[in-house]
Amino acid sequence: MNKVNESIWTGRIDHTEDRASFRYHQVVELADIEQVSGGCAIIGFECEEGVRRNKGRLGAAEAPNALRGGLANLPWRFPETASLFDVGNIACVGEELESAQQQLGEAVTAILSKGTKPIILGGGHETLYGHYLGVRESIGKDATLGIINIDAHFDLRPYDEQPSSGTMFRQILESDPNAKYFVAGIQRYGNTQELFDRADLLSVTYVYEDEMIPGHLDELMAALDEFINQHDIVMLTLCTDVLNAAFAPGVSAPSPFGLDPSTVRAIIRKVAGHSKTRSFDICEVNPALDEGGRTVKLGAYFVNEAIAGLVN
Ligand SMILES: [Mn+2]
């Protein structure tokens, strides 16, 4: 685990003592995992090896620290008792994706064991697999786990040659009989017919991007409720390339169509606010390809929404 430099968490100071005036950078506590207790803990995953293997555009390994920078100045509007820790980053060394995912999993399990909810800043979407390993270890193999993904893509590619940022859900579903997969934001022409067939074969629940219209999300919310009700524990992952590229140009694989930010926010509010949800990850933000920092800023606002739901 690499500690982050305290200077990442700096920003405007309206008041040095009055908590009602505080922003994130005044509340966050840099800590070892052993020291955290309750609240939420930020952990970064500096990894783009999965994206490289999946032939995406590189840069997502820079996102954890960039997202911290975006969060630092946001107002902290949560109860006195709410705490936020930052335990640092795990970095993928060279092409050692699998061992980095294992490390992330161990850290997520350790954070959960403290009654603390992990907020994982990816990294390519391969971050999700480490997140999953940690949650599964924490809850035991018999608990039913519902994985909710906000994504344009299924990420159900074959992994017999090598896992990547496009294979995680197939890795999970083919080895874990008590895990189920719900994905919202699927692009009709962003996935091959083979992947749709695979999704059906693996009993994946999916909602198309073009059916998710702002102001008309009742059906989606009902479907999310139904899915959540069927599971003991729920985890949430956001692949930022689900957004329309006009809102999020700084991602590994931009979508000319794609979701409106308010739609993604509504899903995060719904799922992160549910008592069965204990963890969140955001992936595929790519600061190197961003325009004017707007994808990083949007990503930070999504992380804030997840923290708002999870921190109590
Ligand atoms: Mn993805």
mmCIF file with all atom_site columns, C-alpha atoms in Angstrom, residues 230-301:
data_model
loop_
_atom_site.group_PDB
_atom_site.id
_atom_site.type_symbol
_atom_site.label_atom_id
_atom_site.label_alt_id
_atom_site.label_comp_id
_atom_site.label_asym_id
_atom_site.label_entity_id
_atom_site.label_seq_id
_atom_site.pdbx_PDB_ins_code
_atom_site.Cartn_x
_atom_site.Cartn_y
_atom_site.Cartn_z
_atom_site.occupancy
_atom_site.B_iso_or_equiv
_atom_site.pdbx_formal_charge
_atom_site.auth_seq_id
_atom_site.auth_comp_id
_atom_site.auth_asym_id
_atom_site.auth_atom_id
_atom_site.pdbx_PDB_model_num
ATOM 1  C CA . GLN A 1 230 ? -33.141 -10.974 -4.159  1.00 0.00 ? 230 GLN A CA 1
ATOM 2  C CA . HIS A 1 231 ? -29.682 -10.718 -2.582  1.00 0.00 ? 231 HIS A CA 1
ATOM 3  C CA . ASP A 1 232 ? -28.079 -10.637 0.857   1.00 0.00 ? 232 ASP A CA 1
ATOM 4  C CA . ILE A 1 233 ? -25.376 -8.139  -0.093  1.00 0.00 ? 233 ILE A CA 1
ATOM 5  C CA . VAL A 1 234 ? -25.044 -5.704  -3.002  1.00 0.00 ? 234 VAL A CA 1
ATOM 6  C CA . MET A 1 235 ? -21.964 -4.055  -4.507  1.00 0.00 ? 235 MET A CA 1
ATOM 7  C CA . LEU A 1 236 ? -21.920 -1.176  -6.998  1.00 0.00 ? 236 LEU A CA 1
ATOM 8  C CA . THR A 1 237 ? -19.442 -0.467  -9.787  1.00 0.00 ? 237 THR A CA 1
ATOM 9  C CA . LEU A 1 238 ? -19.397 2.446   -12.241 1.00 0.00 ? 238 LEU A CA 1
ATOM 10 C CA . CYS A 1 239 ? -17.596 2.235   -15.594 1.00 0.00 ? 239 CYS A CA 1
ATOM 11 C CA . THR A 1 240 ? -17.363 5.907   -16.538 1.00 0.00 ? 240 THR A CA 1
ATOM 12 C CA . ASP A 1 241 ? -17.470 5.145   -20.277 1.00 0.00 ? 241 ASP A CA 1
ATOM 13 C CA . VAL A 1 242 ? -21.228 4.612   -19.793 1.00 0.00 ? 242 VAL A CA 1
ATOM 14 C CA . LEU A 1 243 ? -21.617 8.395   -20.028 1.00 0.00 ? 243 LEU A CA 1
ATOM 15 C CA . ASN A 1 244 ? -22.129 10.307  -23.228 1.00 0.00 ? 244 ASN A CA 1
ATOM 16 C CA . ALA A 1 245 ? -18.679 11.434  -24.413 1.00 0.00 ? 245 ALA A CA 1
ATOM 17 C CA . ALA A 1 246 ? -19.893 15.050  -24.400 1.00 0.00 ? 246 ALA A CA 1
ATOM 18 C CA . PHE A 1 247 ? -20.041 14.846  -20.607 1.00 0.00 ? 247 PHE A CA 1
ATOM 19 C CA . ALA A 1 248 ? -17.116 12.468  -20.115 1.00 0.00 ? 248 ALA A CA 1
ATOM 20 C CA . PRO A 1 249 ? -14.457 12.763  -22.826 1.00 0.00 ? 249 PRO A CA 1
ATOM 21 C CA . GLY A 1 250 ? -11.728 11.524  -20.470 1.00 0.00 ? 250 GLY A CA 1
ATOM 22 C CA . VAL A 1 251 ? -12.424 7.780   -20.458 1.00 0.00 ? 251 VAL A CA 1
ATOM 23 C CA . SER A 1 252 ? -10.668 4.760   -21.966 1.00 0.00 ? 252 SER A CA 1
ATOM 24 C CA . ALA A 1 253 ? -13.460 4.043   -24.493 1.00 0.00 ? 253 ALA A CA 1
ATOM 25 C CA . PRO A 1 254 ? -15.795 7.034   -25.090 1.00 0.00 ? 254 PRO A CA 1
ATOM 26 C CA . SER A 1 255 ? -19.433 6.547   -26.166 1.00 0.00 ? 255 SER A CA 1
ATOM 27 C CA . PRO A 1 256 ? -20.993 8.901   -28.754 1.00 0.00 ? 256 PRO A CA 1
ATOM 28 C CA . PHE A 1 257 ? -24.312 7.914   -27.216 1.00 0.00 ? 257 PHE A CA 1
ATOM 29 C CA . GLY A 1 258 ? -24.398 7.256   -23.513 1.00 0.00 ? 258 GLY A CA 1
ATOM 30 C CA . LEU A 1 259 ? -26.056 8.258   -20.294 1.00 0.00 ? 259 LEU A CA 1
ATOM 31 C CA . ASP A 1 260 ? -26.740 11.693  -18.957 1.00 0.00 ? 260 ASP A CA 1
ATOM 32 C CA . PRO A 1 261 ? -24.891 12.417  -15.665 1.00 0.00 ? 261 PRO A CA 1
ATOM 33 C CA . SER A 1 262 ? -28.165 12.883  -13.768 1.00 0.00 ? 262 SER A CA 1
ATOM 34 C CA . THR A 1 263 ? -29.233 9.344   -14.696 1.00 0.00 ? 263 THR A CA 1
ATOM 35 C CA . VAL A 1 264 ? -26.007 7.884   -13.322 1.00 0.00 ? 264 VAL A CA 1
ATOM 36 C CA . ARG A 1 265 ? -26.420 9.993   -10.192 1.00 0.00 ? 265 ARG A CA 1
ATOM 37 C CA . ALA A 1 266 ? -29.964 8.672   -9.689  1.00 0.00 ? 266 ALA A CA 1
ATOM 38 C CA . ILE A 1 267 ? -28.727 5.072   -9.819  1.00 0.00 ? 267 ILE A CA 1
ATOM 39 C CA . ILE A 1 268 ? -25.873 5.765   -7.399  1.00 0.00 ? 268 ILE A CA 1
ATOM 40 C CA . ARG A 1 269 ? -28.290 7.465   -4.968  1.00 0.00 ? 269 ARG A CA 1
ATOM 41 C CA . LYS A 1 270 ? -30.658 4.530   -5.169  1.00 0.00 ? 270 LYS A CA 1
ATOM 42 C CA . VAL A 1 271 ? -28.111 1.731   -4.789  1.00 0.00 ? 271 VAL A CA 1
ATOM 43 C CA . ALA A 1 272 ? -25.525 3.326   -2.475  1.00 0.00 ? 272 ALA A CA 1
ATOM 44 C CA . GLY A 1 273 ? -28.344 4.482   -0.196  1.00 0.00 ? 273 GLY A CA 1
ATOM 45 C CA . HIS A 1 274 ? -29.576 0.912   0.330   1.00 0.00 ? 274 HIS A CA 1
ATOM 46 C CA . SER A 1 275 ? -28.599 -0.834  3.567   1.00 0.00 ? 275 SER A CA 1
ATOM 47 C CA . LYS A 1 276 ? -27.457 -3.962  1.672   1.00 0.00 ? 276 LYS A CA 1
ATOM 48 C CA . THR A 1 277 ? -24.793 -1.992  -0.222  1.00 0.00 ? 277 THR A CA 1
ATOM 49 C CA . ARG A 1 278 ? -21.404 -1.810  1.500   1.00 0.00 ? 278 ARG A CA 1
ATOM 50 C CA . SER A 1 279 ? -18.943 -0.744  -1.197  1.00 0.00 ? 279 SER A CA 1
ATOM 51 C CA . PHE A 1 280 ? -18.524 1.234   -4.410  1.00 0.00 ? 280 PHE A CA 1
ATOM 52 C CA . ASP A 1 281 ? -15.939 1.547   -7.149  1.00 0.00 ? 281 ASP A CA 1
ATOM 53 C CA . ILE A 1 282 ? -15.483 4.038   -9.973  1.00 0.00 ? 282 ILE A CA 1
ATOM 54 C CA . CYS A 1 283 ? -13.411 3.001   -12.990 1.00 0.00 ? 283 CYS A CA 1
ATOM 55 C CA . GLU A 1 284 ? -12.113 4.076   -16.388 1.00 0.00 ? 284 GLU A CA 1
ATOM 56 C CA . VAL A 1 285 ? -11.669 7.774   -15.674 1.00 0.00 ? 285 VAL A CA 1
ATOM 57 C CA . ASN A 1 286 ? -8.696  8.808   -17.797 1.00 0.00 ? 286 ASN A CA 1
ATOM 58 C CA . PRO A 1 287 ? -7.180  12.172  -16.766 1.00 0.00 ? 287 PRO A CA 1
ATOM 59 C CA . ALA A 1 288 ? -4.682  12.098  -19.655 1.00 0.00 ? 288 ALA A CA 1
ATOM 60 C CA . LEU A 1 289 ? -7.545  12.274  -22.165 1.00 0.00 ? 289 LEU A CA 1
ATOM 61 C CA . ASP A 1 290 ? -9.766  14.647  -20.229 1.00 0.00 ? 290 ASP A CA 1
ATOM 62 C CA . GLU A 1 291 ? -10.838 18.048  -21.511 1.00 0.00 ? 291 GLU A CA 1
ATOM 63 C CA . GLY A 1 292 ? -10.582 20.868  -18.993 1.00 0.00 ? 292 GLY A CA 1
ATOM 64 C CA . GLY A 1 293 ? -10.780 18.373  -16.139 1.00 0.00 ? 293 GLY A CA 1
ATOM 65 C CA . ARG A 1 294 ? -14.516 17.860  -16.569 1.00 0.00 ? 294 ARG A CA 1
ATOM 66 C CA . THR A 1 295 ? -14.533 14.055  -16.500 1.00 0.00 ? 295 THR A CA 1
ATOM 67 C CA . VAL A 1 296 ? -12.452 14.050  -13.311 1.00 0.00 ? 296 VAL A CA 1
ATOM 68 C CA . LYS A 1 297 ? -14.782 16.620  -11.764 1.00 0.00 ? 297 LYS A CA 1
ATOM 69 C CA . LEU A 1 298 ? -17.870 14.619  -12.745 1.00 0.00 ? 298 LEU A CA 1
ATOM 70 C CA . GLY A 1 299 ? -16.245 11.461  -11.374 1.00 0.00 ? 299 GLY A CA 1
ATOM 71 C CA . ALA A 1 300 ? -15.562 13.214  -8.071  1.00 0.00 ? 300 ALA A CA 1
ATOM 72 C CA . TYR A 1 301 ? -19.225 14.227  -7.830  1.00 0.00 ? 301 TYR A CA 1
#
